[in-house]
PDB file of C-alpha atoms in Angstrom:
ATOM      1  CA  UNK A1123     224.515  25.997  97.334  1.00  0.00           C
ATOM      2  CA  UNK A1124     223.737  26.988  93.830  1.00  0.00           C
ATOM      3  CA  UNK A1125     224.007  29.987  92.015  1.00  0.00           C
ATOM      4  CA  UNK A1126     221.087  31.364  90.673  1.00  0.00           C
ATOM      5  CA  UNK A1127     220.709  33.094  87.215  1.00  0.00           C
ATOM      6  CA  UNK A1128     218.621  36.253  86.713  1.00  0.00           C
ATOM      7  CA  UNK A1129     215.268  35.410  85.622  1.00  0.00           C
ATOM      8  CA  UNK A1130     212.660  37.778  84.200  1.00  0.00           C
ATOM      9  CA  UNK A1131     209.194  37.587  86.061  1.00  0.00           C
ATOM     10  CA  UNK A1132     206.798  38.446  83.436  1.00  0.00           C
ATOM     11  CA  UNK A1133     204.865  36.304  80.938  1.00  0.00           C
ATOM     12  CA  UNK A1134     207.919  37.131  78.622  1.00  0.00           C
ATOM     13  CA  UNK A1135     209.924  34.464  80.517  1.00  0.00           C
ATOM     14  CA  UNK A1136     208.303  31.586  78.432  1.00  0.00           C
ATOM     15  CA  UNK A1137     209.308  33.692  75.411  1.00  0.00           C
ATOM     16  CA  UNK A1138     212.907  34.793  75.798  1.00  0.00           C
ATOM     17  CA  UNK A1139     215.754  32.524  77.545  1.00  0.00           C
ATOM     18  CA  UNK A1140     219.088  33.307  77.358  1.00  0.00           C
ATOM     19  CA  UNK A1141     221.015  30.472  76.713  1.00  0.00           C
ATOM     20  CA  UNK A1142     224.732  29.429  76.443  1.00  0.00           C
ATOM     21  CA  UNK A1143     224.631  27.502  73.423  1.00  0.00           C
ATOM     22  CA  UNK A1144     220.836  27.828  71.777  1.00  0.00           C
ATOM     23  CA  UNK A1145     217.761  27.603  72.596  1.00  0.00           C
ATOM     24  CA  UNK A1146     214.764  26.282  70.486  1.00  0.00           C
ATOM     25  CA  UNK A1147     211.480  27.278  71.392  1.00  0.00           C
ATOM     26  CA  UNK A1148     208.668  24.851  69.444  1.00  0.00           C
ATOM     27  CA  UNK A1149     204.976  26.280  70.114  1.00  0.00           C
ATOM     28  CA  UNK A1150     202.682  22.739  68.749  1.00  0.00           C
ATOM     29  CA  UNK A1151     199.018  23.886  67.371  1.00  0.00           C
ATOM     30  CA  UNK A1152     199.053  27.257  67.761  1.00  0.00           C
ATOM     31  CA  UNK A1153     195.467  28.135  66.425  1.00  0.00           C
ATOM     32  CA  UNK A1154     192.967  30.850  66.815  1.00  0.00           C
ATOM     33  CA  UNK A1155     192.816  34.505  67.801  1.00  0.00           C
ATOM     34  CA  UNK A1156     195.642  36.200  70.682  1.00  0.00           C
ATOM     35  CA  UNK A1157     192.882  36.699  72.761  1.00  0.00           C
ATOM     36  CA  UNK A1158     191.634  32.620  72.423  1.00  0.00           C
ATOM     37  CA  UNK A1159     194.994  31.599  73.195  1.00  0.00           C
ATOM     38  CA  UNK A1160     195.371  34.055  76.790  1.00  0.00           C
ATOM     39  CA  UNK A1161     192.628  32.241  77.930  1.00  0.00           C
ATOM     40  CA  UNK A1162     193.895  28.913  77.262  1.00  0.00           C
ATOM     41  CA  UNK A1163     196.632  29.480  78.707  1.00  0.00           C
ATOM     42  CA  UNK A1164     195.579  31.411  81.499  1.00  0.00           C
ATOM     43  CA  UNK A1165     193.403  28.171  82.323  1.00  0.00           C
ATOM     44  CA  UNK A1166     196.127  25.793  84.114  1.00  0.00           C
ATOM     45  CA  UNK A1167     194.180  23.958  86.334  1.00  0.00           C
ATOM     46  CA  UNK A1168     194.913  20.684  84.800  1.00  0.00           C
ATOM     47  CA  UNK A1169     197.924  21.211  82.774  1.00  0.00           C
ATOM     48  CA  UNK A1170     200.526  18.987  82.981  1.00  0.00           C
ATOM     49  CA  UNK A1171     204.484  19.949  82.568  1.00  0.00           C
ATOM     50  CA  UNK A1172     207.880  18.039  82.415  1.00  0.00           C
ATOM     51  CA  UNK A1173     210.749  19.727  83.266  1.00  0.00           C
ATOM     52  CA  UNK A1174     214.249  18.173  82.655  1.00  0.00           C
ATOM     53  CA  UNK A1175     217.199  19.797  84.273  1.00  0.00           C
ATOM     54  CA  UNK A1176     220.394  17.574  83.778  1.00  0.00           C
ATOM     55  CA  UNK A1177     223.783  18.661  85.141  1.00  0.00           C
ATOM     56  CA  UNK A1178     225.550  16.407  86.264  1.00  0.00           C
ATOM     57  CA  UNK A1179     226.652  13.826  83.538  1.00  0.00           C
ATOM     58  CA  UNK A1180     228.521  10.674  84.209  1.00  0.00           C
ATOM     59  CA  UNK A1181     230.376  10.745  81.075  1.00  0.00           C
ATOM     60  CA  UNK A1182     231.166  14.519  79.903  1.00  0.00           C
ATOM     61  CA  UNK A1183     230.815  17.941  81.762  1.00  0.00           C
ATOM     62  CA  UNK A1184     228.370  19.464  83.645  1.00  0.00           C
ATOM     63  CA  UNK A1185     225.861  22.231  82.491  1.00  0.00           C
ATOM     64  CA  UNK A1186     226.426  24.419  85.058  1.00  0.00           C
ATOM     65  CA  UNK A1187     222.802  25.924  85.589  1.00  0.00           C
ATOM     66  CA  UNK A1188     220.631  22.912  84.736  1.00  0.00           C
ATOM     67  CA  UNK A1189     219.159  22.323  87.839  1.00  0.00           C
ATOM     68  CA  UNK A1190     218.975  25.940  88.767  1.00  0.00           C
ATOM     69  CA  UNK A1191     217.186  26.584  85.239  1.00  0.00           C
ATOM     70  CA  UNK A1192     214.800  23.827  86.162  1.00  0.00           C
ATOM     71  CA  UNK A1193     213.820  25.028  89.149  1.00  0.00           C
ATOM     72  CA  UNK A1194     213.306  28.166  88.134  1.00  0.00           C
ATOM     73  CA  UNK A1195     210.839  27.199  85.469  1.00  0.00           C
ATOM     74  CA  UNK A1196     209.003  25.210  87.889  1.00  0.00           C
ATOM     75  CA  UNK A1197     208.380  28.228  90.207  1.00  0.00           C
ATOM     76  CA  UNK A1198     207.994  30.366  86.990  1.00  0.00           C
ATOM     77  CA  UNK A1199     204.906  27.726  86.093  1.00  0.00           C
ATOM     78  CA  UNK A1200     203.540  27.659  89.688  1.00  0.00           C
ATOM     79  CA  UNK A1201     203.366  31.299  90.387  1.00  0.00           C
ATOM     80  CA  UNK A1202     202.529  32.921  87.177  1.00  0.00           C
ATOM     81  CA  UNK A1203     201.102  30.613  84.674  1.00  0.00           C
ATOM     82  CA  UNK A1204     198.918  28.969  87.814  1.00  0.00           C
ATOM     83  CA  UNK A1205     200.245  25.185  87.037  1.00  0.00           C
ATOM     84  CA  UNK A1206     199.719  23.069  90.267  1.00  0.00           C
ATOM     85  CA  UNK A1207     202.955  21.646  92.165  1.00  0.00           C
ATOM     86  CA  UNK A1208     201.230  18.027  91.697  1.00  0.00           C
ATOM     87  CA  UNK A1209     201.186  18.186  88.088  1.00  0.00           C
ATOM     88  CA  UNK A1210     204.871  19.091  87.260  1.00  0.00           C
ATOM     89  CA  UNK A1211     207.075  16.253  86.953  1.00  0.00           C
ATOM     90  CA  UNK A1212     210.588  17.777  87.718  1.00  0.00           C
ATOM     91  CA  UNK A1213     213.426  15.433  86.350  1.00  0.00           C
ATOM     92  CA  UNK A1214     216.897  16.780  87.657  1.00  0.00           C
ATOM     93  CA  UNK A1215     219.665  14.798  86.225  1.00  0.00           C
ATOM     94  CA  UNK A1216     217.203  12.011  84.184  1.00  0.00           C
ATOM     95  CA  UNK A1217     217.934   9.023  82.619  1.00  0.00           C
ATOM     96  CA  UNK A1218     217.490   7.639  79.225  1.00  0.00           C
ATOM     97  CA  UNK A1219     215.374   5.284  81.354  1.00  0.00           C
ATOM     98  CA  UNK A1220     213.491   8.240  83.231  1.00  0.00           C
ATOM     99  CA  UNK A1221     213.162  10.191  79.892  1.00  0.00           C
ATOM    100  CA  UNK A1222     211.585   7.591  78.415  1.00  0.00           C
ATOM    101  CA  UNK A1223     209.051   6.586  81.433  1.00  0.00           C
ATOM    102  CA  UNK A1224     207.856   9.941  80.861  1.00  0.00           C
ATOM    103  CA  UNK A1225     206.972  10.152  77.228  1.00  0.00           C
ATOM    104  CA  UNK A1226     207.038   6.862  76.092  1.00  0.00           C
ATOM    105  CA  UNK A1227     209.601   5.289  73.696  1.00  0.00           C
ATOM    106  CA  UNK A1228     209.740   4.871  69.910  1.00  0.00           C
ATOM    107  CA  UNK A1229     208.107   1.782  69.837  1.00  0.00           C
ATOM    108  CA  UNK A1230     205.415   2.643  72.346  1.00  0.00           C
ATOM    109  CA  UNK A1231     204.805   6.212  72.284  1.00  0.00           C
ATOM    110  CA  UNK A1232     201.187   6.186  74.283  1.00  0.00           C
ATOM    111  CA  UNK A1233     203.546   4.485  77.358  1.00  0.00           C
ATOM    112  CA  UNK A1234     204.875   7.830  78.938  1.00  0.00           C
ATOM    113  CA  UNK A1235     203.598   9.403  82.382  1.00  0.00           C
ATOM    114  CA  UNK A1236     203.138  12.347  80.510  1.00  0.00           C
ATOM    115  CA  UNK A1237     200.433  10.832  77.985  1.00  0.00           C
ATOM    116  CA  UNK A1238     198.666   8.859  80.983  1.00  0.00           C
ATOM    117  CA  UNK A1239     198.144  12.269  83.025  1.00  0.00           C
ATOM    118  CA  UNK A1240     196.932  14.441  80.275  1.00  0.00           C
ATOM    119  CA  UNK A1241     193.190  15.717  80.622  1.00  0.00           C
ATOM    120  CA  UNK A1242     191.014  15.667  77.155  1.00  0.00           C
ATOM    121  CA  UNK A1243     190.072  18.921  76.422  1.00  0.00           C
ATOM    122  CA  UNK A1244     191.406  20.547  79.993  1.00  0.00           C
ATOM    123  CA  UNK A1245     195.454  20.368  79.869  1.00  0.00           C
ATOM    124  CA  UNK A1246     198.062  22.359  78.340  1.00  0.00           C
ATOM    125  CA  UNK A1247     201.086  20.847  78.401  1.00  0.00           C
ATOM    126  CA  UNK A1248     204.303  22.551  78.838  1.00  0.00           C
ATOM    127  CA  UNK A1249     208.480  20.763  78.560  1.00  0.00           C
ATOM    128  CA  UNK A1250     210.988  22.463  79.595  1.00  0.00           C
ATOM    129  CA  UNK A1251     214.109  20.926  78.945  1.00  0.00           C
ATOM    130  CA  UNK A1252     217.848  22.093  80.358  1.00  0.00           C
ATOM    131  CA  UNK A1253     220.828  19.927  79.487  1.00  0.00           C
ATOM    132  CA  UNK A1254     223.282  18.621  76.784  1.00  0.00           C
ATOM    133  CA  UNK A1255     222.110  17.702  73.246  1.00  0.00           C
ATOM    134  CA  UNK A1256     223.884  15.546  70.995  1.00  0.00           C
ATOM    135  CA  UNK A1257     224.287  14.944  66.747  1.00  0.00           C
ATOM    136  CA  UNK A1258     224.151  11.621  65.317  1.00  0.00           C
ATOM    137  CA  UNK A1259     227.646  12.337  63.650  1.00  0.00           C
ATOM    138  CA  UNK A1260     226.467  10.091  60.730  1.00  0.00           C
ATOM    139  CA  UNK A1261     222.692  11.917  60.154  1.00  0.00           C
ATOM    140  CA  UNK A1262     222.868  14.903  61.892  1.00  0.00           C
ATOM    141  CA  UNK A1263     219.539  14.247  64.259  1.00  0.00           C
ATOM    142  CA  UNK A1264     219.914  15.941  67.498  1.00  0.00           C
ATOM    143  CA  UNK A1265     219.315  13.773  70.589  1.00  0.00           C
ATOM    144  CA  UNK A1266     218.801  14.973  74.334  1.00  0.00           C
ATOM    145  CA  UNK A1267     221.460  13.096  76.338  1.00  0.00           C
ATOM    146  CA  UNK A1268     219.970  11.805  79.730  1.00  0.00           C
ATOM    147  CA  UNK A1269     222.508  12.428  82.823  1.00  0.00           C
ATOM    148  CA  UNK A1270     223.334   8.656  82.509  1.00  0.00           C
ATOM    149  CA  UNK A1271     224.288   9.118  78.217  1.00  0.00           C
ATOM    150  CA  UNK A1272     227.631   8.784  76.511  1.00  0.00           C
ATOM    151  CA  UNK A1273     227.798  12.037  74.478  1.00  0.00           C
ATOM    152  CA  UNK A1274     229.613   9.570  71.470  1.00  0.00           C
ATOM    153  CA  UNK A1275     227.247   6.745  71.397  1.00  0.00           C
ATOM    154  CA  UNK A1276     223.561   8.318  70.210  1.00  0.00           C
ATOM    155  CA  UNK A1277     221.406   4.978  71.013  1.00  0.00           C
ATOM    156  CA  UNK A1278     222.027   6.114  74.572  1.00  0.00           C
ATOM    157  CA  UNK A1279     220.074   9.516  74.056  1.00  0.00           C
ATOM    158  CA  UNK A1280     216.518  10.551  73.599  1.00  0.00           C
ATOM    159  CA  UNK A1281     215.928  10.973  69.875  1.00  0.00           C
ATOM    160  CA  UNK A1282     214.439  14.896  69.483  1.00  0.00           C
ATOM    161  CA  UNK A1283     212.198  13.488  66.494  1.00  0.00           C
ATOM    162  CA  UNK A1284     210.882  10.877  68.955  1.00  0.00           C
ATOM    163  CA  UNK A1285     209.545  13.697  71.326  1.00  0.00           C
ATOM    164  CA  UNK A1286     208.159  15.742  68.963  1.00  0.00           C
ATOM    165  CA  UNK A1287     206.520  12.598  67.547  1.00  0.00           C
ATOM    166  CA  UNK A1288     205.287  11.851  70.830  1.00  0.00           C
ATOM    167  CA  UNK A1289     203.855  15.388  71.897  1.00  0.00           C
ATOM    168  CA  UNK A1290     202.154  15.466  68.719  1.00  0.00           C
ATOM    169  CA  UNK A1291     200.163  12.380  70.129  1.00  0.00           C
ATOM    170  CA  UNK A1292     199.548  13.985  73.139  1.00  0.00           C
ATOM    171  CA  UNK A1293     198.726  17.526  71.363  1.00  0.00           C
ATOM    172  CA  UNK A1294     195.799  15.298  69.474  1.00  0.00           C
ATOM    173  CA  UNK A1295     194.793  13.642  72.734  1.00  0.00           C
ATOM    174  CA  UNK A1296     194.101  17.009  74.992  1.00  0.00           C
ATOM    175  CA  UNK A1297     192.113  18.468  71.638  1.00  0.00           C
ATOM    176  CA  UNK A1298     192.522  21.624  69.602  1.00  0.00           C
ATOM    177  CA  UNK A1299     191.769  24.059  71.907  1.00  0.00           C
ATOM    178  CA  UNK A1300     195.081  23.066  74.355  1.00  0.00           C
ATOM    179  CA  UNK A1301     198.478  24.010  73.824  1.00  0.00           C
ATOM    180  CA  UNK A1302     201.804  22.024  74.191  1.00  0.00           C
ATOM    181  CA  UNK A1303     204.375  24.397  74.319  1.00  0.00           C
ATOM    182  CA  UNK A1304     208.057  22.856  74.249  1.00  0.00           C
ATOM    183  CA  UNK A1305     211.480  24.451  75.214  1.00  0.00           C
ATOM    184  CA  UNK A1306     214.970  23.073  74.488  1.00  0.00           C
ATOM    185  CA  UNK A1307     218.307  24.495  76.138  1.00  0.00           C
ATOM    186  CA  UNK A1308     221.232  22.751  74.620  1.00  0.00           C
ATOM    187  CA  UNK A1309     223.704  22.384  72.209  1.00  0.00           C
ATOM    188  CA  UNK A1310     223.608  20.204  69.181  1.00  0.00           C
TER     189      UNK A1310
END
């Protein structure tokens, strides 16, 4: 059994996360009036969302409320922001292998789950992820590190510049009027 963190009901939830180490919230393509983007939003019906809670890590400590985080956000998405159970892929403890499955790699960007369920024009897409980032102790790029990573060795991590390259691929695919909002819980 888990322990489960508060968690604010309220559309301010998306906004505000308390986090350990630091959280990062990245809103792609935010365009138009308030009022343009409610309704976007409010309009879920084929919105697609990835949520990554890793905790258990086979080579450095746990984050203790990963999972619980994760499954928070997916009822969060479900019963206030209207997203259907079917189109949240829920990752708890992913791999590099899982991670990449689901939003393509560097080399193939347009290979992830996540670009091949997208809607033109109808989805939002919302990633949530929960877990431990990583530094390239040489450049300084942050990487996620997938449950299977070695926190000292960055090729076995998912390069942050490679998701945001590959959202922004996505966020051109479902058109201007769709969001792709993007949420990071680690340390780097």
């Amino acid at each position: 059994m888990y322990r489960r963190r508060p968690i604010f009901h309220s559309a301010l939830l998306a906004l505000f996360f308390i986090a350990s180490c630091q959280t990062v919230l990245l809103s792609m393509a935010w365009s138009g009036s308030a009022s343009a983007q409610e309704k976007v939003l409010a309009d879920n019906a084929a919105s697609i969302a990835v949520i990554i809670g890793n905790r258990t890590y086979r080579q450095t400590v746990p984050v203790d409320y990963a999972h619980n985080d994760a499954e928070a956000m997916k009822e969060y998405l479900i019963e206030t922001l209207g997203y259907r159970e079917e189109n949240i892929f829920l990752l708890l403890d992913g791999t590099l292998s899982e991670m990449t499955q689901m939003f393509g790699s560097e080399a193939q960007p347009q290979s992830g789950r996540l670009w091949r369920s997208v809607k033109e024009g109808a989805s939002n897409v919302f990633v949530y992820y929960s877990g431990h980032g990583v530094p390239d102790l040489t450049t300084g790029d942050p990487f996620l590190l997938p449950a299977d990573g070695d926190p000292n060795s960055v090729v076995s991590g998912y390069r942050l510049d490679t998701l945001y390259r590959n959202l922004e691929l996505v966020r051109h695919k479902i058109g201007e009027t769709r969001e792709v909002v993007v949420m990071i819980d680690a340390c780097f």
